[in-house]
XYZ file of C-alpha atoms in Angstrom:
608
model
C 1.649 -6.295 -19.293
C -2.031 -6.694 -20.006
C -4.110 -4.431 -18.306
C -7.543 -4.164 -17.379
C -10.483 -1.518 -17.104
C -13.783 -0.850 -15.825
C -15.762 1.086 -18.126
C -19.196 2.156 -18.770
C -20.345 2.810 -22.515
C -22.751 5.364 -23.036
C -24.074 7.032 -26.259
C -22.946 10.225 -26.900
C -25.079 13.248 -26.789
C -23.164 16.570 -28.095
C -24.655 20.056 -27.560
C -23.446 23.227 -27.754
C -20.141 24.078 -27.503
C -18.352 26.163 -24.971
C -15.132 27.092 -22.948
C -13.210 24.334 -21.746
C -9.670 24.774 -19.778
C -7.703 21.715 -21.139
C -4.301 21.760 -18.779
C -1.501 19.021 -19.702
C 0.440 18.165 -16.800
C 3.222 15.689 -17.246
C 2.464 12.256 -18.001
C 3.325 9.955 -15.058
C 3.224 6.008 -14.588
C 0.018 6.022 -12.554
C -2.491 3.250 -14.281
C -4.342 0.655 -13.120
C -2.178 -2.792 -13.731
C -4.931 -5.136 -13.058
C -8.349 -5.129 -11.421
C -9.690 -8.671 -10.413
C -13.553 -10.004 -9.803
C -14.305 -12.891 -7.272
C -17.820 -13.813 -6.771
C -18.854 -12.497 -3.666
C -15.913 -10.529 -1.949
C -12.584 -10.423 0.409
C -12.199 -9.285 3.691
C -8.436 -9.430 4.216
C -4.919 -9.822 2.674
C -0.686 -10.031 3.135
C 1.503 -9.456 1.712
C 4.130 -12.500 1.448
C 7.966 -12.423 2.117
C 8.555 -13.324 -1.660
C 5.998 -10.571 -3.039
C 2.898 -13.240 -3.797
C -0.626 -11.722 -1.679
C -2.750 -13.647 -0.014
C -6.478 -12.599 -0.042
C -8.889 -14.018 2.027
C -12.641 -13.547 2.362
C -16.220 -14.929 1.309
C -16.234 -16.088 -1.981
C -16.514 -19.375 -4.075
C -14.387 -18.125 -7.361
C -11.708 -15.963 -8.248
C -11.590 -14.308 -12.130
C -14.484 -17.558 -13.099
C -11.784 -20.081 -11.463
C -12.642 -22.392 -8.142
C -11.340 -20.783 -4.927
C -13.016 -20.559 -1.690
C -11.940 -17.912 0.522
C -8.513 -18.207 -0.170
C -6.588 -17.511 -2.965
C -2.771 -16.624 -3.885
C -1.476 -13.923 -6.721
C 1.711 -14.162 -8.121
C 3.500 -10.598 -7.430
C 2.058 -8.546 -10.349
C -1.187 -9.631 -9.351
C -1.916 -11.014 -13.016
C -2.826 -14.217 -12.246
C -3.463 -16.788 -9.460
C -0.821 -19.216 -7.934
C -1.538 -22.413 -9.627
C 0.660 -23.996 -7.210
C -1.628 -22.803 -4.077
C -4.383 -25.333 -4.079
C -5.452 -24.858 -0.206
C -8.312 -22.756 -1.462
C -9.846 -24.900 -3.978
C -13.258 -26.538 -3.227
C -12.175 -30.069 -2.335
C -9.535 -28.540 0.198
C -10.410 -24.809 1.057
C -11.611 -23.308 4.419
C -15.518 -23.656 4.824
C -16.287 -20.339 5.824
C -14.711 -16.982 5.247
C -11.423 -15.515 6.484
C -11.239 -12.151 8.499
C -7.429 -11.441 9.408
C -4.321 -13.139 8.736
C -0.534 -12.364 10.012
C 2.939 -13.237 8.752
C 5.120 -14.593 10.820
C 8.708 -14.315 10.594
C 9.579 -17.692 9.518
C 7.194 -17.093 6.703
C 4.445 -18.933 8.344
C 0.878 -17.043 7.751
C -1.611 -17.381 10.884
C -5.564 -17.457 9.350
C -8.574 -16.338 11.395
C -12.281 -16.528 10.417
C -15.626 -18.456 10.740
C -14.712 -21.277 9.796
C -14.269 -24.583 11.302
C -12.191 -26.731 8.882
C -8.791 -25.905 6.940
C -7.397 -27.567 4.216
C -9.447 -30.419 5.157
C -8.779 -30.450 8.694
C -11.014 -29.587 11.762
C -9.759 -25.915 12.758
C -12.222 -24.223 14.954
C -11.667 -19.880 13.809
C -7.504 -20.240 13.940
C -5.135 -21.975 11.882
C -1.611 -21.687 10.371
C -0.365 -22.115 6.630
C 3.546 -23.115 6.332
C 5.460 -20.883 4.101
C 4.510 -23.108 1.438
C 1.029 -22.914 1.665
C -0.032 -26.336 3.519
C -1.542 -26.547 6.433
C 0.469 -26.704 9.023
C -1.011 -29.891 11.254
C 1.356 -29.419 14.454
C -0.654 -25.864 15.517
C -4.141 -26.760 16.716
C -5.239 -23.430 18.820
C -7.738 -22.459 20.679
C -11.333 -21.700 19.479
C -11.232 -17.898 18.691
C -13.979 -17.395 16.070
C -16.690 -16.759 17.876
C -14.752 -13.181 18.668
C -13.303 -12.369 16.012
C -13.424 -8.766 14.353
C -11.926 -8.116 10.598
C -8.476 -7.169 10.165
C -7.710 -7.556 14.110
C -4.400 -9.574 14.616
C -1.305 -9.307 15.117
C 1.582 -11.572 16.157
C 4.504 -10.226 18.886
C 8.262 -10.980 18.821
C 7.847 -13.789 20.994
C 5.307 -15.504 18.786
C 2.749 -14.836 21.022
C -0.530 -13.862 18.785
C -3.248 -11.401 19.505
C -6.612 -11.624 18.191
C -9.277 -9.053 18.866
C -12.828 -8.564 18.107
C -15.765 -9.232 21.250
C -13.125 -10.015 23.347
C -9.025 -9.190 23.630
C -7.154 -12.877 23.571
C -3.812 -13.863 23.310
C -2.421 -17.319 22.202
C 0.836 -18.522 22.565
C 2.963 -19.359 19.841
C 1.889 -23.290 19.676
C -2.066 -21.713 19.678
C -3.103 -22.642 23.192
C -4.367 -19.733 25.518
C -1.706 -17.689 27.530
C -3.907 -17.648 30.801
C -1.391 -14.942 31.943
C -3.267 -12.347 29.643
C -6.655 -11.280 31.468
C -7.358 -7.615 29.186
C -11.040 -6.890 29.889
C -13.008 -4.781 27.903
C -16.043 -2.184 28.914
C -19.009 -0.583 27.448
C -22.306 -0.021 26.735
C -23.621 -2.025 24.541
C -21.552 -4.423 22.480
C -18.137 -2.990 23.315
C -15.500 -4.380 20.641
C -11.858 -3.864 19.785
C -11.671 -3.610 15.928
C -8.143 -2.368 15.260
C -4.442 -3.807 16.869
C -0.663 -2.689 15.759
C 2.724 -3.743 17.614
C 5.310 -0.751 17.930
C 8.681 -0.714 17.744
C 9.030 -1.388 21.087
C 6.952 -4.256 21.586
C 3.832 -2.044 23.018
C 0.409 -2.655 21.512
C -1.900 -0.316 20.516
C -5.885 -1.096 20.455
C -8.346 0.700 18.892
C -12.179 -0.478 18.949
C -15.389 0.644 20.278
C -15.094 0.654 24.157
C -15.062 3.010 27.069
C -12.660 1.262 29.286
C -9.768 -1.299 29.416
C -8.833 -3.649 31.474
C -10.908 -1.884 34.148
C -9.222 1.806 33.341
C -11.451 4.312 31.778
C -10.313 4.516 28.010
C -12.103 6.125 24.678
C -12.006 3.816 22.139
C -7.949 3.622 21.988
C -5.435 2.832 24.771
C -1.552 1.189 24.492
C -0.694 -1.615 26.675
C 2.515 -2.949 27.362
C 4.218 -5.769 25.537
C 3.146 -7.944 29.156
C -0.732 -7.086 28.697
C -0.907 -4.487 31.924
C -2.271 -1.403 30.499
C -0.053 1.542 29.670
C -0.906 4.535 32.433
C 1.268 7.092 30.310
C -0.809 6.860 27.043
C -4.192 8.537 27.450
C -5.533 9.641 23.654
C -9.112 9.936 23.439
C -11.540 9.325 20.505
C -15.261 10.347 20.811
C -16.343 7.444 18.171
C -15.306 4.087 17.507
C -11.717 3.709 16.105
C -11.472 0.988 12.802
C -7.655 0.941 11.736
C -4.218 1.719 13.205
C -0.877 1.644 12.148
C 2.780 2.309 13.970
C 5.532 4.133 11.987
C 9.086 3.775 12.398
C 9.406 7.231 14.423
C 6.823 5.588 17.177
C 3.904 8.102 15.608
C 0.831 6.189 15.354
C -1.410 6.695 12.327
C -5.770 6.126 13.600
C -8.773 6.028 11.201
C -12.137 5.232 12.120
C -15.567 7.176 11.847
C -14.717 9.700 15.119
C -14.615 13.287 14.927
C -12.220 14.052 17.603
C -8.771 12.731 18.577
C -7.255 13.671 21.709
C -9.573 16.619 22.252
C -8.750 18.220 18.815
C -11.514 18.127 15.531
C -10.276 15.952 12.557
C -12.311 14.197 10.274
C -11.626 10.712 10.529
C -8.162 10.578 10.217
C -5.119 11.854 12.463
C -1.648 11.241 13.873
C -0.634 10.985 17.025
C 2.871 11.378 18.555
C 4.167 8.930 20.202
C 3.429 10.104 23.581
C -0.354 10.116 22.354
C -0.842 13.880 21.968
C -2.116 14.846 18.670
C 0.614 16.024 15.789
C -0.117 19.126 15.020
C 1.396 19.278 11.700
C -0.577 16.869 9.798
C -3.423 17.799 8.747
C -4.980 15.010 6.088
C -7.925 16.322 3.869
C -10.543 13.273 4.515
C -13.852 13.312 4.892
C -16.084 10.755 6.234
C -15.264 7.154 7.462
C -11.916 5.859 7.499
C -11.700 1.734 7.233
C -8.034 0.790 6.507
C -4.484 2.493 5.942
C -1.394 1.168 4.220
C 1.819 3.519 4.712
C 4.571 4.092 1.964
C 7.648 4.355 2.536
C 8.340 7.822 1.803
C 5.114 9.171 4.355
C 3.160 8.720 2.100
C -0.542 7.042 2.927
C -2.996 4.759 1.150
C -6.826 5.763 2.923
C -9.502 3.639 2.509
C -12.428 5.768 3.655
C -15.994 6.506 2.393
C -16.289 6.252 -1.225
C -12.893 4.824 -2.330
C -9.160 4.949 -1.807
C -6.876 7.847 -1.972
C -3.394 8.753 -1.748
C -2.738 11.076 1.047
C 0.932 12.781 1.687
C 3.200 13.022 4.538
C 1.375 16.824 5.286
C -1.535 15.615 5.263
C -2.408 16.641 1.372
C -4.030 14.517 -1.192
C -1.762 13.382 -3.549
C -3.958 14.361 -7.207
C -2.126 11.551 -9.446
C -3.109 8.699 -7.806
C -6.030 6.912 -9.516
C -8.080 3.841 -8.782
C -10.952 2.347 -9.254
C -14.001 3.909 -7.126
C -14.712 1.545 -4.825
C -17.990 1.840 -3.031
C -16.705 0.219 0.208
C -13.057 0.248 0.674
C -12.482 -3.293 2.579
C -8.460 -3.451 2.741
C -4.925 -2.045 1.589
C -1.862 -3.192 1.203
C 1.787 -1.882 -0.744
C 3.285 -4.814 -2.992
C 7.082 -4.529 -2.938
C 7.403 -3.030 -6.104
C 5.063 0.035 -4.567
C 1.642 -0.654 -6.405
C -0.805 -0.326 -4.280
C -3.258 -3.547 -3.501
C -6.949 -2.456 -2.924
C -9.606 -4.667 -2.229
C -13.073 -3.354 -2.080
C -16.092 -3.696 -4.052
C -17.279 -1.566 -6.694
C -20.957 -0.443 -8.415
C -21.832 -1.978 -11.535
C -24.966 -1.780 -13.819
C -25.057 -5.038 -12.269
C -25.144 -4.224 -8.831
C -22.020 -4.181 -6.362
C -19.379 -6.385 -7.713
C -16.222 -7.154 -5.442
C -12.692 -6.093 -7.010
C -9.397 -6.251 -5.944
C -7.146 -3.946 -8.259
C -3.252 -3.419 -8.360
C -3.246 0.900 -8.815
C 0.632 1.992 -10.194
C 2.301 4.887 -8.123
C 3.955 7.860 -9.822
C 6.418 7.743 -7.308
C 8.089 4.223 -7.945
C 9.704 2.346 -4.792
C 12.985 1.925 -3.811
C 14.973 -0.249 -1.567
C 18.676 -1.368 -1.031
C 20.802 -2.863 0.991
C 24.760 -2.920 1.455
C 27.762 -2.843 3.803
C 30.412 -0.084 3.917
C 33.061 -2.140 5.086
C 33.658 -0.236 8.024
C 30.929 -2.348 10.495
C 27.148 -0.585 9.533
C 24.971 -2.144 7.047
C 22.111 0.380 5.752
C 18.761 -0.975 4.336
C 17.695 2.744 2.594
C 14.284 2.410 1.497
C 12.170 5.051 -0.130
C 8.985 5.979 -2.613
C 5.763 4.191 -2.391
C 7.658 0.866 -0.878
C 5.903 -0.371 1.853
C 6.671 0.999 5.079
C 7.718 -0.889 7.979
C 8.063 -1.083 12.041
C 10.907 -3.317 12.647
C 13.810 -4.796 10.342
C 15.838 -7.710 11.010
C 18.698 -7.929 9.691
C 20.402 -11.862 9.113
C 23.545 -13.311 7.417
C 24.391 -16.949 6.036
C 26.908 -18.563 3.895
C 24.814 -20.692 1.774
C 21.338 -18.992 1.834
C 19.670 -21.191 3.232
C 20.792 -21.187 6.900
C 20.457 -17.623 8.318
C 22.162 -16.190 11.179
C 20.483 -13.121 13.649
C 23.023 -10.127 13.172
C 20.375 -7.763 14.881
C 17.536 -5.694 14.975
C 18.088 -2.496 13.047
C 18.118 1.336 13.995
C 15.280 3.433 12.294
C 17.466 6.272 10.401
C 16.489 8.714 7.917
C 15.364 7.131 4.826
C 15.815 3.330 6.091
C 17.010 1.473 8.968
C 20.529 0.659 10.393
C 22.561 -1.502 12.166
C 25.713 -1.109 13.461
C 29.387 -3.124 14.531
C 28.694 -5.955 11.900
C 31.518 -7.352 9.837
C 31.049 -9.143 7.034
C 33.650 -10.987 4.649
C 33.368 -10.137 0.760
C 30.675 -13.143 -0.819
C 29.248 -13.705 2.221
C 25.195 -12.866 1.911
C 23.398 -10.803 4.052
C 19.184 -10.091 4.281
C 16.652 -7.330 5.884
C 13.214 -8.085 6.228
C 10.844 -5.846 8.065
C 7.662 -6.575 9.030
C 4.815 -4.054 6.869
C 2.910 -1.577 8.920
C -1.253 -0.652 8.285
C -4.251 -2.730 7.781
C -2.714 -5.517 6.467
C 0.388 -7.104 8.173
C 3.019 -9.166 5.794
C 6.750 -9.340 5.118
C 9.367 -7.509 2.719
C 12.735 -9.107 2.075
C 15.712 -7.626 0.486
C 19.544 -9.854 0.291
C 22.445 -8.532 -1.413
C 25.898 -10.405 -1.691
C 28.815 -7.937 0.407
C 31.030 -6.460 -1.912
C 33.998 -4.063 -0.995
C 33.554 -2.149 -3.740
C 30.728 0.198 -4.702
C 27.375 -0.825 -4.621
C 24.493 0.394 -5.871
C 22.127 2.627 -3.644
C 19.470 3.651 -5.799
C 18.912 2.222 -9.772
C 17.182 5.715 -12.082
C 13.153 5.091 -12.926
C 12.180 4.093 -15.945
C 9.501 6.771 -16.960
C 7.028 8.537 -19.921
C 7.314 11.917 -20.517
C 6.023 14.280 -22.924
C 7.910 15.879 -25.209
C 9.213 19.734 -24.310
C 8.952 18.618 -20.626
C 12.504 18.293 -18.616
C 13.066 15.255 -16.296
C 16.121 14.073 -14.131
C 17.393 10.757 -13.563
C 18.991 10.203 -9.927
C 21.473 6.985 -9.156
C 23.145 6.576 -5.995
C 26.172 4.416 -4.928
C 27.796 3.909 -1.679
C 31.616 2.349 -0.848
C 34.102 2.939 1.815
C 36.561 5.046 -0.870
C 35.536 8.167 -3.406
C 33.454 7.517 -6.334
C 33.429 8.785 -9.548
C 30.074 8.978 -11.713
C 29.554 8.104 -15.747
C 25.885 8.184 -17.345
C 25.615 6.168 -20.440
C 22.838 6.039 -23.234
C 22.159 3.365 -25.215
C 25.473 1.977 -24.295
C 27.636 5.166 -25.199
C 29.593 7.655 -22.399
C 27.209 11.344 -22.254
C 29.717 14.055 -22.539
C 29.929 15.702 -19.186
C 27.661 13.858 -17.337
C 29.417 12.312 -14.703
C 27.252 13.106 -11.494
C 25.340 10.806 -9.711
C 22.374 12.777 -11.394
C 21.197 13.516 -14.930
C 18.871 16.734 -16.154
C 17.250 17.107 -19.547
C 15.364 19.740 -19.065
C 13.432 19.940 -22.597
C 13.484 16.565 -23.683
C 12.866 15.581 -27.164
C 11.809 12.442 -29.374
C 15.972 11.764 -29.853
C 16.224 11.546 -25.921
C 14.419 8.493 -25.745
C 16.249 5.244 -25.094
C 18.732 3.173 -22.440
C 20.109 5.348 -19.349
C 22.684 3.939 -16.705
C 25.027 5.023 -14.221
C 28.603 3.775 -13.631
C 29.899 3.780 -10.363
C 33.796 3.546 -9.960
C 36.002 3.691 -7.418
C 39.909 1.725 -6.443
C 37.856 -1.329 -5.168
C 36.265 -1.537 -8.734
C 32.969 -0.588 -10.429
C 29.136 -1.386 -10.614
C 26.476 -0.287 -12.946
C 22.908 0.282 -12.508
C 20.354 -1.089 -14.532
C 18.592 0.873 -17.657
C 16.084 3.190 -16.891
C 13.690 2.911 -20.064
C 13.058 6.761 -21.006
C 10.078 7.095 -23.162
C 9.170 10.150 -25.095
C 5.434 10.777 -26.623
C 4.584 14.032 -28.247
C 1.938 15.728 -26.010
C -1.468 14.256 -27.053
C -4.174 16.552 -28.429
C -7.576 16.568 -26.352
C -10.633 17.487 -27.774
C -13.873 18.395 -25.837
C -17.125 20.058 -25.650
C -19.861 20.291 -23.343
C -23.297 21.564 -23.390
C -26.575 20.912 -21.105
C -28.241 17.222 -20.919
C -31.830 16.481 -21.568
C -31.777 14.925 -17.921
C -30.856 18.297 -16.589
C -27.131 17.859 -15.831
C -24.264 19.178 -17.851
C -22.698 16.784 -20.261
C -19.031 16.641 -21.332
C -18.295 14.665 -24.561
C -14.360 14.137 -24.949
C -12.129 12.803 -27.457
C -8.451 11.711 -27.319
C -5.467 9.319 -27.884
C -7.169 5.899 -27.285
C -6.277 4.599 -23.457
C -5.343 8.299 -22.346
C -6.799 8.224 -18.932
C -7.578 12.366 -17.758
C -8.701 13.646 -15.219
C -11.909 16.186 -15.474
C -11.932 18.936 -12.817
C -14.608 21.923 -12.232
C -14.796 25.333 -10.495
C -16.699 28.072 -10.207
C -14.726 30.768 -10.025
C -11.522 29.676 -12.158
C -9.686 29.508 -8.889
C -10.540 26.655 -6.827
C -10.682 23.980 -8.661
C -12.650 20.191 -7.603
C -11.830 16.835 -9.071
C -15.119 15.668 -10.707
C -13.876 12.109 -11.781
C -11.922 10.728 -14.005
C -12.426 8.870 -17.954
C -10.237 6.697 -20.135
C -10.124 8.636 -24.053
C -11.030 6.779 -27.228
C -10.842 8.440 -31.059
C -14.705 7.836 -30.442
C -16.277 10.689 -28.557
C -16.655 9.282 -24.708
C -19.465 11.185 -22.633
C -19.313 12.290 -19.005
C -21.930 13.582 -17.054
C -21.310 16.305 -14.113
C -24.837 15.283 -11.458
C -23.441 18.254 -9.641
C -23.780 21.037 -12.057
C -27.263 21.868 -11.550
C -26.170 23.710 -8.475
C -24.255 26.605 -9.641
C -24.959 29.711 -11.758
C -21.780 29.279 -13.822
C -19.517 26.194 -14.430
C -15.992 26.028 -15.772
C -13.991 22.929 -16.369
C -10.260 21.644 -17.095
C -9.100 18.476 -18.141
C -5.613 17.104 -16.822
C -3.388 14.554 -17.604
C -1.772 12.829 -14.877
């Protein structure tokens, strides 16, 4: 795949040498995959059941071709949809988009300033078909003079909820449900800013406000899936809350520039349980504002906050191998179905701030799968950086194309479940579950039932350095015992016949093909080859010394495209990340502002 970088060129200045810590971690699959200009910037994206994005915002042109305010990217985010022409000039939306939700027919529901779409009169609200055209049977309601960014979501009924100056709800053909009457108070210019759906149908709103629907509230509340307000959720914030999102367990994820939550200190970000006390146990290391979330699958957390995106863990930890761009205002995330994560943003350029949206690669690839025991429970497991989700739906059909409601599924560990099914081998059955965070969209997954084993879990393909160890998992499930065979490069691996494989100091020869054989009575089922790659460790060289300007200067030299990252401390103990720098056989400078500030400096360079 081609891939893309934003780099500065500078010309190097080398000084006096010194002590540098060079530390060589393991060499993981975090890169950037793409990272796309538009001409003035986006405000909003989904994801779309069959993994294209939509992005929507302000702009006239998309990587130097035509597109206003709308624009579609094929899955890998490489190039634009050719075949999506509802955001060219002739037929495009004539002001910018804000929020959009997917429905579950595939539908996508578009809210902004504008007041034509795809040619048609369409005054802040319109729908797309799955397709992409306009859909001309939903005419709604005039909605954009209150609309905030990000601030919509649609219920299981169809019912759709759009927030901003004012708290509206539209039924599913866009006229105004006149039996929802939410009021919001304030000072000022009280706002909501931030709306998610839970599992079970309650809505959570976040904004700037002091009381809802006549009941004192502080800037978060939960109503009911009718509209009254919910008396048993009382969660305070002392400042303005910008971004919400539901997990599976009915915890609630809020961001936002406050500096309390429920009475307790956190700095922007927190969790609540679901009866709106504060959890205890997660403690996220952010600082400053917090503007959008996207969760993972495996608890994981993309932040937009102040200064950039980051990567934080289920505890609350950053996660020190994700890398992106650094974007000066963080405007949205999402998590593509293969478990890159989608940033939108803009960035500072020599130029002047230039708006990006980049596609950042996880070390921690995702996982999904879906299959039927043959006893009545069908088990969507999904895991890694995949995007997580608050309700799955799970549907069967003979021909796939008409589908058939089985039932809503179970949240279990590690996926979702549903139970007293049964299913006839070749008939198809399909999960979808509705994404979670900042920006709402669809994931799919449809397998054909088989009585024999099926394939859980397919092994990573991965880079590794050479005297490093690394273990391949695979993971089958049937109704009868299963016995295990690894394979390399289309040969049997003496002794390896558990669903897991360890090399613990791998080696040049190790590189090539792995897969996993499954086997039981029924039959057998292999798993696709996991690409090993083995690179000798590279060698690093640096130097540093002090910088006419006054700041220390670090001059590096390495493989060409070896991306490190450059940490300091002060005391060879704690250690802070300073930035990061793609290597070139050409020595490539980097300049620590901070270092004035401390009697004595030391610094490590690590490869991620």
């Amino acid at each position: 795949m081609k891939r893309r970088f934003l780099l500065r060129s500078y010309s190097p200045g080398c000084t006096a040498s010194a002590l540098v810590l060079i530390l060589l971690g393991l060499l993981a699959s975090a890169h950037f995959q793409q990272a796309r200009a538009w001409s003035q910037g986006g405000s909003s994206m989904v994801v779309l059941p069959d993994g294209k994005v939509l992005a929507g915002g302000s702009f006239t042109s998309f990587e130097g071709q035509p597109r206003t305010n709308l624009v579609r990217l094929i899955a890998d985010g490489t190039a634009v949809d050719q075949t999506f022409t509802l955001g060219t000039e002739q037929t495009g939306l004539n002001q910018g988009v804000l929020a959009m939700a997917v429905q579950p027919d595939g539908k996508v529901v578009v809210v902004g300033g504008f007041t034509k779409l795809g040619g048609q009169p369409r005054q802040g609200v319109g729908r797309l078909n799955a397709d992409g055209t306009l859909d001309t049977g939903f005419v709604p309601l005039d909605v954009g003079r209150i609309l905030n960014k990000d601030c919509l979501v649609i219920q299981d009924d169809g019912k759709i909820l759009v927030g901003g100056s004012a708290l509206i709800r539209l039924n599913a053909n866009g006229v105004a449900d006149p039996s929802f009457t939410v009021r919001i108070g304030g000072a000022g210019s009280p706002a909501v800013s931030a709306l998610a759906l839970q599992g079970d149908g309650k809505i959570l709103v976040g904004g700037q406000f002091t009381a809802l629907d006549g009941q004192a509230r502080s800037n978060l509340a939960r109503l009911n899936p009718d509209g009254t307000l919910d008396p048993t959720f009382n969660a305070t914030c002392d400042r303005a809350v910008q971004t919400l999102a539901a997990e599976p367990d009915g915890k609630i994820l809020v961001g936002g520039s406050f500096s309390t939550l429920d009475g307790s200190s956190v700095g922007g970000l927190g969790r609540l349980n679901p009866d709106g006390t504060l959890d205890p146990g997660f403690n996220p290391q952010v600082l400053g504002e917090v503007y959008c979330l996207a969760p993972e699958a495996d608890g994981s957390i993309i932040v937009g906050q102040s200064g950039g995106f980051r990567r934080v863990r289920a505890d609350g930890t950053t996660d020190p191998n994700f890398v992106s761009l650094r974007f000066f205002y963080p405007e949205s995330a999402a998590i593509g179905p293969d478990g890159a994560a989608i940033l939108l943003g803009a960035i500072e350029m020599s130029t002047g701030i230039q708006p990006y949206v980049e596609w950042a690669g996880s070390t921690n690839p995702a996982t999904q799968s879906l299959f039927y025991n043959g006893t009545g429970s069908i088990t969507w497991l999904r895991g890694g950086s995949a995007p997580e989700i608050w309700r799955a739906l799970v549907e069967t059909s003979t021909d796939g194309t008409n589908w058939v409601k089985l039932g809503e599924g179970t949240h279990v560990e590690g996926g979702w479940q549903l139970e007293g099914v049964s299913l006839k081998t070749g008939q198809l059955m399909r999960a979808r579950g509705w994404i979670t965070g900042s920006s709402a969209g669809l994931v799919s997954e449809t397998q054909t039932v088989i009585q024999g084993p099926a394939i859980v879990a397919s092994p990573s393909s991965r880079t590794n350095f050479t005297d490093t160890p690394v273990t391949l998992h695979a993971y089958a499930a049937a109704s009868s015992p299963l016995g295990y065979q690894w394979y390399k490069d289309g040969a049997a691996i003496l002794g390896a016949t558990n669903n897991s494989l360890a090399l613990p100091d791998l080696q040049l020869a190790d590189a090539g093909a792995y897969t996993m054989t499954a086997t039981n009575a029924n039959g057998s089922q292999t798993t696709p080859a996991a690409i090993l790659t083995v690179v000798p460790r590279p060698e690093i060289a640096a130097w540093f010394g002090p910088h006419p300007g006054g700041q220390m200067e670090l001059v590096l030299a390495g493989p060409p495209r070896q991306q490190v990252i450059i940490e300091s401390s002060t005391n060879l103990v704690s250690w802070q990340e300073l930035g990061t720098a793609v290597l070139s056989t050409k020595p490539v400078p980097y300049f620590d502002l901070s270092s004035g500030a401390s009697a004595q400096r030391f610094y490590r360079l690590r490869v991620p």
